[in-house]
Amino acid sequence: MLALLRRTKSHLLIAAACLLGTSLGGGIAGAEDTAGSYNYSFWGDTVSAPAAYQATELLGGDDLGAGALKEPSDLHVTDDGEIYLLDSGNNRVLVLGPGFKLDRVIDSFERDGKRETFSNPQGLFVTDDKELVVADTGHKRVVRLDREGGLRQVVENPTSEFLAEGFSFSPVRVVVDKAQRMYVMAAGVFDGFMEFSSSGDFTSFIGANRVYFNPMDHLWKMLSTKAQRSQMVMFTPTEYTNLDIDEEGFLYATNGQVTDSVRKLNAQGTDILRREGYFAPEGDIYYTIEDGPARLVDIDVGDSEMYSILDASRGRIFTYNGDGHFMYVFGGIGNQLGEFKNPTAVDRLGEDFLVLDKALGELTVFRTTEYGRTLNEAVRSYYRGDEEQAYEKYRQTIQMNANLEFAYSGIGKALLRQGDYRESMAYFKQSMDQEGYSKSFLLYRKQVLRSHFATIMSVLLALAAGYVAFRKYRKAKGGGKVAAMES
């Protein structure tokens, strides 16, 4: 019996490996062939696309006037264009002004009359009031400084009934909302993000990841003995890998899962991310067994619900609109301008992108192209309700890239808002947007019925009157024949 079980397990594992190898092996080559710029069709085909962004500058520490960078790990761009770069290996924060000129260095602060420094900080955030919040990982604390560099708050050694005895606080990333609540991603925490009040007190966990397991692992456990199962790894939630916060206070996060690796959390920690695109917003939809799925390490939320995710395993930045449609991709792993060795952070500088390479200690600047600007403005126009502008920009987009199928849906939505239901149906059909097509069809049918109501009712009444007259005629004619036969 044991031998039979072993043979069954082996055959199942071999079959699964073959199926996985067949299904995941071919698609990534198509993406490579498009030189870093591509998109996916409704059917999952990799199609070429114009470059939305092009690398124009590569800046090292010497170029910034700060000396060599050592394992930089995070960056943040403020609304007025200031760049805060976390030089983790040198335990300092660089503040860059216009033209990437070094404005100041923050490497220490005064606490209780003593000068203290950072130790291997891994994350930072800057509030609207220009307060700097640093995840001082090596010192197991979060430090909050005012705009002059004075100490405002230190959060360390949180205590709560929700925390296990002997809990070790190791903050890695941090963001702050407009109510001054702090959300911390801590190493070794599987219950979600740690939420702290404005006074620095730990209040709760938010947004714990759901538990996912490999079906083959589950089957293996079913076929294993009790002793074998006790030696297996338990199914536990995965840790988050990064987070960002939008203007409305929603948290956007990435994690280490194969599916649902991007999430948008409301105040209750519920995932409300819209996934209406052809494929879930998780980076490349195909991958080989050797390469594995995307390893998302950062997420940046822009305006109009657009967001970008950074896949460190392939060095690519993917951008999506609020509905989850894949807009464009750029970057890669390599030695050329626009490629990286170990990308760790991404953020927007106006219309452009900044990408930080941890291994090389360099900052790459990506400038938008005409295609990228047009597509971005199309999404923005639709988001703010400017249907005419959205229609025009989407039309310009498909003239530059006829393969961008979701743009046809964007035109359809703009026409739908304008009340041109018949025309919108054609664009929804071209983009394979069944929901949009159904909505347009129902509204178009109502429009036709409403505009031709008088004619339709006249025809119906005429048909009804004709039918009644015909029945009377038949009855009268039939009655006459019967009378004649009786006589």
Tab-separated table of C-alpha atoms in Angstrom:
chain	number	residue	atom	x	y	z
A	1	MET	CA	0.000	0.000	0.000
A	2	LEU	CA	2.793	2.445	0.894
A	3	ALA	CA	4.565	1.677	-2.344
A	4	LEU	CA	1.371	2.381	-4.278
A	5	LEU	CA	0.976	5.723	-2.504
A	6	ARG	CA	4.562	6.674	-3.301
A	7	ARG	CA	4.109	5.809	-6.977
A	8	THR	CA	0.843	7.784	-7.098
A	9	LYS	CA	2.494	10.852	-5.554
A	10	SER	CA	5.394	10.649	-7.989
A	11	HIS	CA	3.124	10.358	-11.011
A	12	LEU	CA	0.992	13.279	-9.846
A	13	LEU	CA	4.015	15.509	-9.250
A	14	ILE	CA	5.537	14.652	-12.631
A	15	ALA	CA	2.234	15.352	-14.394
A	16	ALA	CA	1.828	18.663	-12.607
A	17	ALA	CA	5.371	19.701	-13.457
A	18	CYS	CA	4.805	18.892	-17.120
A	19	LEU	CA	1.562	20.859	-17.208
A	20	LEU	CA	3.147	23.853	-15.492
A	21	GLY	CA	6.139	23.766	-17.784
A	22	THR	CA	3.906	23.671	-20.849
A	23	SER	CA	1.555	26.426	-19.745
A	24	LEU	CA	4.119	28.842	-18.369
A	25	GLY	CA	7.033	28.336	-20.672
A	26	GLY	CA	6.325	30.238	-23.881
A	27	GLY	CA	4.831	33.602	-23.100
A	28	ILE	CA	7.767	35.404	-21.598
A	29	ALA	CA	9.753	35.210	-24.811
A	30	GLY	CA	7.143	37.311	-26.554
A	31	ALA	CA	7.586	40.027	-23.955
A	32	GLU	CA	11.365	39.966	-24.357
A	33	ASP	CA	11.117	40.342	-28.123
A	34	THR	CA	9.340	43.710	-27.828
A	35	ALA	CA	12.397	45.472	-26.337
A	36	GLY	CA	10.743	46.447	-23.094
A	37	SER	CA	7.519	47.934	-24.467
A	38	TYR	CA	4.508	45.704	-24.970
A	39	ASN	CA	0.948	45.031	-23.934
A	40	TYR	CA	-1.432	42.081	-23.708
A	41	SER	CA	-4.463	41.521	-25.905
A	42	PHE	CA	-7.796	40.194	-24.679
A	43	TRP	CA	-6.680	36.707	-25.745
A	44	GLY	CA	-3.410	36.934	-23.809
A	45	ASP	CA	-1.159	37.546	-26.804
A	46	THR	CA	1.882	39.752	-26.278
A	47	VAL	CA	1.556	42.669	-28.691
A	48	SER	CA	3.983	45.460	-29.474
A	49	ALA	CA	3.428	48.965	-28.145
A	50	PRO	CA	5.202	52.313	-28.438
A	51	ALA	CA	7.434	53.270	-25.534
A	52	ALA	CA	5.519	55.317	-22.968
A	53	TYR	CA	8.706	56.249	-21.086
A	54	GLN	CA	12.368	56.454	-22.024
A	55	ALA	CA	15.378	56.590	-19.711
A	56	THR	CA	17.222	59.875	-20.105
A	57	GLU	CA	19.505	60.227	-17.068
A	58	LEU	CA	21.480	57.995	-14.724
A	59	LEU	CA	22.531	59.673	-11.485
A	60	GLY	CA	24.958	58.307	-8.920
A	61	GLY	CA	25.808	59.783	-5.546
A	62	ASP	CA	28.652	61.837	-6.992
A	63	ASP	CA	26.290	63.298	-9.620
A	64	LEU	CA	23.996	64.350	-6.778
A	65	GLY	CA	26.862	65.960	-4.893
A	66	ALA	CA	26.564	63.566	-1.950
A	67	GLY	CA	29.316	61.013	-2.545
A	68	ALA	CA	28.719	57.359	-3.361
A	69	LEU	CA	25.380	55.882	-2.340
A	70	LYS	CA	25.417	52.628	-0.379
A	71	GLU	CA	22.437	50.305	-0.767
A	72	PRO	CA	19.762	53.025	-1.051
A	73	SER	CA	16.362	51.507	-0.343
A	74	ASP	CA	13.570	54.071	-0.659
A	75	LEU	CA	12.605	57.450	-2.087
A	76	HIS	CA	9.694	59.864	-1.830
A	77	VAL	CA	8.733	62.802	-4.039
A	78	THR	CA	6.655	65.602	-2.525
A	79	ASP	CA	3.922	67.530	-4.324
A	80	ASP	CA	6.267	70.466	-4.900
A	81	GLY	CA	8.957	68.265	-6.456
A	82	GLU	CA	11.389	67.744	-3.573
A	83	ILE	CA	13.044	64.308	-3.623
A	84	TYR	CA	13.842	62.486	-0.393
A	85	LEU	CA	16.272	59.625	-1.009
A	86	LEU	CA	17.063	57.110	1.734
A	87	ASP	CA	20.755	56.184	1.568
A	88	SER	CA	20.413	53.213	3.921
A	89	GLY	CA	24.009	51.993	3.928
A	90	ASN	CA	25.232	55.465	4.878
A	91	ASN	CA	22.412	55.974	7.421
A	92	ARG	CA	21.233	59.242	5.954
A	93	VAL	CA	18.452	60.939	4.011
A	94	LEU	CA	19.326	63.103	1.008
A	95	VAL	CA	16.967	65.931	0.101
A	96	LEU	CA	17.200	66.970	-3.556
A	97	GLY	CA	15.828	70.160	-5.052
A	98	PRO	CA	15.268	71.256	-8.661
A	99	GLY	CA	17.659	69.722	-11.161
A	100	PHE	CA	18.526	66.935	-8.665
A	101	LYS	CA	20.773	69.315	-6.747
A	102	LEU	CA	21.555	68.331	-3.172
A	103	ASP	CA	19.740	70.655	-0.780
A	104	ARG	CA	20.547	69.068	2.575
A	105	VAL	CA	21.501	65.835	4.326
A	106	ILE	CA	19.601	64.483	7.333
A	107	ASP	CA	21.698	61.953	9.236
A	108	SER	CA	20.998	62.736	12.891
A	109	PHE	CA	18.655	64.459	15.318
A	110	GLU	CA	18.690	65.645	18.893
A	111	ARG	CA	16.860	63.626	21.550
A	112	ASP	CA	16.894	64.472	25.243
A	113	GLY	CA	19.963	66.643	24.769
A	114	LYS	CA	21.904	63.926	22.910
A	115	ARG	CA	22.639	63.535	19.215
A	116	GLU	CA	21.266	60.296	17.733
A	117	THR	CA	21.700	58.763	14.303
A	118	PHE	CA	19.905	56.214	12.148
A	119	SER	CA	20.876	52.554	11.831
A	120	ASN	CA	20.163	50.802	8.533
A	121	PRO	CA	16.882	52.686	7.856
A	122	GLN	CA	14.752	50.972	5.207
A	123	GLY	CA	11.752	53.212	4.572
A	124	LEU	CA	10.677	56.838	4.642
A	125	PHE	CA	7.624	59.005	4.105
A	126	VAL	CA	7.087	62.774	3.911
A	127	THR	CA	3.780	64.313	5.034
A	128	ASP	CA	2.038	67.297	3.476
A	129	ASP	CA	3.590	69.434	6.228
A	130	LYS	CA	7.070	68.253	5.217
A	131	GLU	CA	7.502	66.099	8.309
A	132	LEU	CA	9.968	63.301	7.661
A	133	VAL	CA	9.033	59.835	8.957
A	134	VAL	CA	11.824	57.217	8.893
A	135	ALA	CA	11.605	53.482	9.538
A	136	ASP	CA	14.825	53.241	11.549
A	137	THR	CA	15.048	49.477	11.177
A	138	GLY	CA	18.357	48.884	12.906
A	139	HIS	CA	17.192	50.714	16.028
A	140	LYS	CA	13.738	49.055	15.873
A	141	ARG	CA	11.841	52.321	15.877
A	142	VAL	CA	10.053	54.890	13.744
A	143	VAL	CA	11.428	58.434	13.953
A	144	ARG	CA	9.361	61.479	13.019
A	145	LEU	CA	11.076	64.826	12.405
A	146	ASP	CA	9.586	68.227	11.648
A	147	ARG	CA	10.520	70.224	8.555
A	148	GLU	CA	13.477	71.806	10.392
A	149	GLY	CA	14.832	68.392	11.406
A	150	GLY	CA	13.725	68.611	15.030
A	151	LEU	CA	12.457	65.473	16.745
A	152	ARG	CA	8.685	65.291	16.913
A	153	GLN	CA	7.986	61.658	17.786
A	154	VAL	CA	9.623	58.267	18.312
A	155	VAL	CA	7.618	55.046	18.133
A	156	GLU	CA	9.320	51.981	19.579
A	157	ASN	CA	8.511	48.826	21.549
A	158	PRO	CA	4.733	48.930	21.002
A	159	THR	CA	2.661	47.036	23.553
A	160	SER	CA	-0.839	45.615	23.125
A	161	GLU	CA	-2.907	42.551	23.850
A	162	PHE	CA	-2.853	41.946	20.086
A	163	LEU	CA	0.923	41.546	20.098
A	164	ALA	CA	2.616	38.337	21.172
A	165	GLU	CA	4.748	38.334	24.274
A	166	GLY	CA	8.313	39.236	23.418
A	167	PHE	CA	7.273	40.878	20.119
A	168	SER	CA	10.260	42.468	18.354
A	169	PHE	CA	9.363	45.643	16.460
A	170	SER	CA	11.281	45.857	13.180
A	171	PRO	CA	9.743	48.553	10.936
A	172	VAL	CA	10.618	48.420	7.245
A	173	ARG	CA	8.168	50.764	5.479
A	174	VAL	CA	5.863	53.505	6.735
A	175	VAL	CA	3.157	55.893	5.473
A	176	VAL	CA	1.006	58.514	7.218
A	177	ASP	CA	-2.562	59.544	6.355
A	178	LYS	CA	-4.117	63.004	6.640
A	179	ALA	CA	-5.440	62.192	10.131
A	180	GLN	CA	-1.798	61.579	11.168
A	181	ARG	CA	-2.380	57.868	11.639
A	182	MET	CA	0.734	55.887	10.880
A	183	TYR	CA	0.781	52.559	9.020
A	184	VAL	CA	3.911	50.472	9.421
A	185	MET	CA	5.041	47.415	7.520
A	186	ALA	CA	7.137	45.430	9.998
A	187	ALA	CA	9.362	42.437	9.292
A	188	GLY	CA	8.020	39.111	10.505
A	189	VAL	CA	4.448	40.388	10.903
A	190	PHE	CA	1.838	38.286	9.057
A	191	ASP	CA	-1.279	40.001	10.434
A	192	GLY	CA	-1.141	42.997	8.088
A	193	PHE	CA	0.070	46.540	8.585
A	194	MET	CA	0.468	47.938	12.077
A	195	GLU	CA	-1.707	50.993	12.649
A	196	PHE	CA	-0.615	53.670	15.117
A	197	SER	CA	-2.633	56.642	16.314
A	198	SER	CA	-1.411	60.222	15.932
A	199	SER	CA	-0.020	59.973	19.470
A	200	GLY	CA	2.072	56.935	18.504
A	201	ASP	CA	-0.005	54.237	20.222
A	202	PHE	CA	-0.492	50.904	18.471
A	203	THR	CA	-4.212	50.417	17.762
A	204	SER	CA	-4.687	47.424	15.457
A	205	PHE	CA	-3.597	45.415	12.463
A	206	ILE	CA	-5.138	46.176	9.090
A	207	GLY	CA	-5.429	44.191	5.873
A	208	ALA	CA	-4.048	40.753	6.717
A	209	ASN	CA	-3.341	38.729	3.588
A	210	ARG	CA	-5.509	35.739	2.900
A	211	VAL	CA	-3.920	32.317	3.177
A	212	TYR	CA	-3.065	30.723	-0.172
A	213	PHE	CA	-1.642	27.289	-0.698
A	214	ASN	CA	-0.298	25.247	-3.552
A	215	PRO	CA	-2.851	22.602	-4.680
A	216	MET	CA	-0.079	20.046	-5.052
A	217	ASP	CA	1.065	20.724	-1.485
A	218	HIS	CA	-2.513	20.250	-0.311
A	219	LEU	CA	-2.812	16.985	-2.224
A	220	TRP	CA	0.514	15.828	-0.814
A	221	LYS	CA	-0.759	16.469	2.700
A	222	MET	CA	-3.915	14.501	2.009
A	223	LEU	CA	-1.858	11.490	0.944
A	224	SER	CA	0.705	11.774	3.748
A	225	THR	CA	0.713	10.085	7.104
A	226	LYS	CA	0.134	12.015	10.324
A	227	ALA	CA	3.831	11.915	11.122
A	228	GLN	CA	4.730	13.275	7.674
A	229	ARG	CA	2.154	16.072	7.913
A	230	SER	CA	3.594	17.209	11.233
A	231	GLN	CA	6.922	17.868	9.503
A	232	MET	CA	5.414	20.010	6.754
A	233	VAL	CA	5.327	23.803	6.669
A	234	MET	CA	2.049	25.310	7.870
A	235	PHE	CA	-0.056	27.419	5.515
A	236	THR	CA	0.419	30.996	6.771
A	237	PRO	CA	-0.353	34.401	5.271
A	238	THR	CA	2.451	36.026	3.339
A	239	GLU	CA	4.084	39.283	4.356
A	240	TYR	CA	3.562	42.520	2.517
A	241	THR	CA	6.500	43.851	0.522
A	242	ASN	CA	5.591	47.554	0.302
A	243	LEU	CA	2.795	50.113	0.547
A	244	ASP	CA	1.712	53.574	-0.541
A	245	ILE	CA	-1.234	55.818	0.274
A	246	ASP	CA	-3.395	57.941	-2.039
A	247	GLU	CA	-4.998	61.329	-1.506
A	248	GLU	CA	-8.192	59.760	-0.156
A	249	GLY	CA	-6.374	57.689	2.463
A	250	PHE	CA	-6.631	54.292	0.761
A	251	LEU	CA	-3.635	52.016	1.203
A	252	TYR	CA	-2.152	50.370	-1.887
A	253	ALA	CA	0.066	47.394	-1.110
A	254	THR	CA	2.109	44.639	-2.717
A	255	ASN	CA	2.838	41.226	-1.247
A	256	GLY	CA	4.694	38.036	-2.030
A	257	GLN	CA	1.706	36.031	-3.250
A	258	VAL	CA	1.398	34.600	-6.748
A	259	THR	CA	-2.192	35.883	-7.058
A	260	ASP	CA	-3.814	39.001	-5.603
A	261	SER	CA	-0.332	40.431	-5.139
A	262	VAL	CA	-1.652	43.995	-5.415
A	263	ARG	CA	-4.298	45.261	-3.017
A	264	LYS	CA	-6.196	48.459	-2.228
A	265	LEU	CA	-7.359	48.613	1.372
A	266	ASN	CA	-10.104	50.746	2.854
A	267	ALA	CA	-10.345	51.780	6.512
A	268	GLN	CA	-11.669	48.334	7.461
A	269	GLY	CA	-8.784	46.576	5.721
A	270	THR	CA	-11.002	45.243	2.929
A	271	ASP	CA	-9.462	44.867	-0.504
A	272	ILE	CA	-11.431	47.127	-2.896
A	273	LEU	CA	-9.029	47.099	-5.842
A	274	ARG	CA	-10.913	46.985	-9.127
A	275	ARG	CA	-9.723	44.178	-11.414
A	276	GLU	CA	-11.729	44.837	-14.574
A	277	GLY	CA	-8.794	44.513	-16.954
A	278	TYR	CA	-8.194	41.537	-19.188
A	279	PHE	CA	-5.784	40.160	-16.580
A	280	ALA	CA	-5.180	40.860	-12.906
A	281	PRO	CA	-2.716	43.706	-12.187
A	282	GLU	CA	0.243	41.538	-11.202
A	283	GLY	CA	2.882	42.259	-13.837
A	284	ASP	CA	3.732	39.752	-16.547
A	285	ILE	CA	0.992	37.174	-17.059
A	286	TYR	CA	3.427	34.517	-18.310
A	287	TYR	CA	6.607	33.275	-16.718
A	288	THR	CA	8.864	30.248	-16.838
A	289	ILE	CA	9.359	27.873	-13.945
A	290	GLU	CA	13.000	28.954	-13.763
A	291	ASP	CA	12.162	32.671	-13.540
A	292	GLY	CA	9.069	32.312	-11.403
A	293	PRO	CA	6.284	34.884	-11.035
A	294	ALA	CA	6.797	38.589	-10.523
A	295	ARG	CA	8.513	39.713	-7.296
A	296	LEU	CA	6.777	42.974	-6.518
A	297	VAL	CA	8.815	45.205	-4.200
A	298	ASP	CA	7.222	48.638	-4.532
A	299	ILE	CA	4.043	50.416	-5.566
A	300	ASP	CA	3.517	54.079	-6.397
A	301	VAL	CA	0.057	55.681	-6.522
A	302	GLY	CA	-0.309	58.612	-8.885
A	303	ASP	CA	-3.226	60.888	-9.620
A	304	SER	CA	-6.540	59.777	-11.162
A	305	GLU	CA	-6.192	56.322	-9.522
A	306	MET	CA	-3.273	55.349	-11.746
A	307	TYR	CA	-0.688	53.197	-9.988
A	308	SER	CA	2.624	51.552	-10.872
A	309	ILE	CA	4.225	48.384	-9.515
A	310	LEU	CA	7.890	47.416	-9.585
A	311	ASP	CA	8.881	43.836	-10.402
A	312	ALA	CA	12.412	43.398	-9.043
A	313	SER	CA	12.957	40.003	-10.657
A	314	ARG	CA	12.709	41.452	-14.185
A	315	GLY	CA	13.309	45.119	-13.411
A	316	ARG	CA	10.051	46.221	-14.976
A	317	ILE	CA	7.585	48.912	-13.967
A	318	PHE	CA	3.951	48.213	-14.868
A	319	THR	CA	1.297	50.942	-14.774
A	320	TYR	CA	-2.477	50.410	-14.517
A	321	ASN	CA	-5.520	52.662	-14.474
A	322	GLY	CA	-8.113	52.615	-11.706
A	323	ASP	CA	-10.100	49.818	-13.351
A	324	GLY	CA	-7.035	47.583	-13.504
A	325	HIS	CA	-6.308	47.910	-17.226
A	326	PHE	CA	-2.637	47.498	-18.138
A	327	MET	CA	-1.446	50.802	-19.616
A	328	TYR	CA	2.299	50.420	-20.289
A	329	VAL	CA	5.583	48.919	-19.103
A	330	PHE	CA	9.213	50.013	-19.145
A	331	GLY	CA	12.548	48.995	-17.630
A	332	GLY	CA	14.390	45.680	-17.465
A	333	ILE	CA	17.395	43.851	-16.027
A	334	GLY	CA	20.714	44.598	-17.703
A	335	ASN	CA	23.598	47.010	-18.111
A	336	GLN	CA	22.108	49.576	-20.477
A	337	LEU	CA	20.509	52.911	-19.635
A	338	GLY	CA	16.989	52.186	-18.407
A	339	GLU	CA	17.911	48.763	-17.014
A	340	PHE	CA	18.779	47.738	-13.470
A	341	LYS	CA	20.543	45.191	-11.351
A	342	ASN	CA	18.369	45.337	-8.228
A	343	PRO	CA	15.602	47.965	-8.472
A	344	THR	CA	14.078	48.711	-5.089
A	345	ALA	CA	11.881	51.840	-5.303
A	346	VAL	CA	9.841	53.834	-7.813
A	347	ASP	CA	8.104	57.206	-7.584
A	348	ARG	CA	6.709	59.876	-9.872
A	349	LEU	CA	8.265	63.287	-10.364
A	350	GLY	CA	5.505	65.193	-12.107
A	351	GLU	CA	4.932	63.356	-15.355
A	352	ASP	CA	8.228	61.461	-15.119
A	353	PHE	CA	9.406	58.429	-13.133
A	354	LEU	CA	12.380	57.875	-10.829
A	355	VAL	CA	13.672	54.358	-10.186
A	356	LEU	CA	16.244	53.561	-7.497
A	357	ASP	CA	18.752	50.726	-7.943
A	358	LYS	CA	19.891	49.362	-4.586
A	359	ALA	CA	22.787	47.285	-5.875
A	360	LEU	CA	24.339	49.963	-8.082
A	361	GLY	CA	23.419	52.947	-5.911
A	362	GLU	CA	21.972	54.837	-8.855
A	363	LEU	CA	18.839	56.808	-9.694
A	364	THR	CA	17.389	56.483	-13.193
A	365	VAL	CA	15.153	59.190	-14.632
A	366	PHE	CA	12.467	58.170	-17.143
A	367	ARG	CA	10.888	60.912	-19.246
A	368	THR	CA	7.468	60.450	-20.777
A	369	THR	CA	7.010	60.208	-24.532
A	370	GLU	CA	4.184	61.716	-26.572
A	371	TYR	CA	2.418	58.363	-26.459
A	372	GLY	CA	2.747	58.133	-22.685
A	373	ARG	CA	1.561	61.720	-22.154
A	374	THR	CA	-1.459	61.190	-24.399
A	375	LEU	CA	-2.491	57.969	-22.678
A	376	ASN	CA	-2.013	59.475	-19.221
A	377	GLU	CA	-4.133	62.488	-20.148
A	378	ALA	CA	-6.849	60.236	-21.604
A	379	VAL	CA	-7.123	58.402	-18.282
A	380	ARG	CA	-7.082	61.668	-16.333
A	381	SER	CA	-9.755	63.238	-18.528
A	382	TYR	CA	-12.114	60.337	-18.067
A	383	TYR	CA	-11.449	60.282	-14.310
A	384	ARG	CA	-12.428	63.946	-13.891
A	385	GLY	CA	-15.512	63.545	-16.108
A	386	ASP	CA	-14.309	65.412	-19.193
A	387	GLU	CA	-15.863	63.101	-21.784
A	388	GLU	CA	-14.974	65.156	-24.849
A	389	GLN	CA	-11.316	65.422	-23.846
A	390	ALA	CA	-11.175	61.722	-22.927
A	391	TYR	CA	-12.695	60.794	-26.294
A	392	GLU	CA	-10.174	62.912	-28.169
A	393	LYS	CA	-7.146	61.662	-26.211
A	394	TYR	CA	-8.146	58.018	-26.532
A	395	ARG	CA	-8.609	58.549	-30.271
A	396	GLN	CA	-5.076	59.937	-30.467
A	397	THR	CA	-3.799	57.005	-28.411
A	398	ILE	CA	-5.165	54.325	-30.728
A	399	GLN	CA	-3.763	56.199	-33.724
A	400	MET	CA	-0.329	55.686	-32.144
A	401	ASN	CA	-1.073	52.173	-30.862
A	402	ALA	CA	-3.935	50.258	-32.450
A	403	ASN	CA	-3.055	47.236	-30.260
A	404	LEU	CA	-4.141	48.984	-27.052
A	405	GLU	CA	-7.553	47.333	-26.864
A	406	PHE	CA	-8.689	48.884	-23.594
A	407	ALA	CA	-8.420	52.335	-25.227
A	408	TYR	CA	-11.393	51.373	-27.398
A	409	SER	CA	-13.279	50.682	-24.204
A	410	GLY	CA	-12.227	54.119	-22.961
A	411	ILE	CA	-13.723	55.691	-26.083
A	412	GLY	CA	-16.855	53.624	-25.547
A	413	LYS	CA	-17.169	54.854	-21.960
A	414	ALA	CA	-16.699	58.462	-23.054
A	415	LEU	CA	-19.401	58.062	-25.723
A	416	LEU	CA	-21.629	56.313	-23.201
A	417	ARG	CA	-21.404	59.303	-20.851
A	418	GLN	CA	-22.193	61.594	-23.787
A	419	GLY	CA	-25.337	59.591	-24.560
A	420	ASP	CA	-24.130	58.170	-27.893
A	421	TYR	CA	-25.132	54.634	-27.007
A	422	ARG	CA	-25.157	53.182	-30.531
A	423	GLU	CA	-21.612	54.332	-31.314
A	424	SER	CA	-20.320	53.242	-27.908
A	425	MET	CA	-21.567	49.704	-28.569
A	426	ALA	CA	-19.204	49.406	-31.524
A	427	TYR	CA	-16.172	50.421	-29.445
A	428	PHE	CA	-17.133	48.171	-26.531
A	429	LYS	CA	-17.442	45.277	-28.973
A	430	GLN	CA	-13.997	46.008	-30.395
A	431	SER	CA	-12.454	46.002	-26.910
A	432	MET	CA	-14.352	42.835	-25.863
A	433	ASP	CA	-15.938	44.791	-23.006
A	434	GLN	CA	-19.078	42.726	-22.474
A	435	GLU	CA	-20.294	44.678	-19.460
A	436	GLY	CA	-19.958	48.005	-21.256
A	437	TYR	CA	-21.609	46.610	-24.377
A	438	SER	CA	-24.567	45.255	-22.395
A	439	LYS	CA	-25.056	48.584	-20.637
A	440	SER	CA	-24.906	50.508	-23.915
A	441	PHE	CA	-27.306	48.070	-25.565
A	442	LEU	CA	-29.905	48.406	-22.802
A	443	LEU	CA	-29.689	52.202	-22.879
A	444	TYR	CA	-29.791	52.255	-26.676
A	445	ARG	CA	-32.877	50.034	-26.653
A	446	LYS	CA	-34.595	52.387	-24.197
A	447	GLN	CA	-33.582	55.349	-26.329
A	448	VAL	CA	-35.065	53.787	-29.471
A	449	LEU	CA	-38.272	52.863	-27.698
A	450	ARG	CA	-38.592	56.355	-26.215
A	451	SER	CA	-37.916	58.194	-29.477
A	452	HIS	CA	-40.318	56.011	-31.478
A	453	PHE	CA	-42.922	55.549	-28.783
A	454	ALA	CA	-45.719	57.363	-30.671
A	455	THR	CA	-45.096	55.445	-33.879
A	456	ILE	CA	-44.833	52.113	-32.071
A	457	MET	CA	-48.050	52.733	-30.128
A	458	SER	CA	-49.876	53.838	-33.302
A	459	VAL	CA	-48.786	50.657	-35.059
A	460	LEU	CA	-49.783	48.517	-32.092
A	461	LEU	CA	-53.185	50.207	-31.845
A	462	ALA	CA	-53.717	49.830	-35.588
A	463	LEU	CA	-52.816	46.166	-35.389
A	464	ALA	CA	-55.137	45.684	-32.429
A	465	ALA	CA	-57.999	47.468	-34.225
A	466	GLY	CA	-57.384	45.444	-37.352
A	467	TYR	CA	-57.383	42.237	-35.358
A	468	VAL	CA	-60.717	43.131	-33.713
A	469	ALA	CA	-62.229	44.069	-37.054
A	470	PHE	CA	-60.985	40.837	-38.576
A	471	ARG	CA	-62.576	38.781	-35.768
A	472	LYS	CA	-65.892	40.569	-36.228
A	473	TYR	CA	-65.736	40.000	-39.954
A	474	ARG	CA	-65.039	36.275	-39.506
A	475	LYS	CA	-67.856	35.962	-37.015
A	476	ALA	CA	-70.319	37.816	-39.226
A	477	LYS	CA	-69.352	35.790	-42.271
A	478	GLY	CA	-69.577	32.527	-40.415
A	479	GLY	CA	-73.038	33.430	-38.989
A	480	GLY	CA	-74.405	34.152	-42.468
A	481	LYS	CA	-73.476	30.701	-43.764
A	482	VAL	CA	-75.136	28.993	-40.853
A	483	ALA	CA	-78.455	30.878	-41.442
A	484	ALA	CA	-78.462	29.921	-45.113
A	485	MET	CA	-78.026	26.215	-44.371
A	486	GLU	CA	-80.944	26.191	-41.895
A	487	SER	CA	-83.325	27.617	-44.483
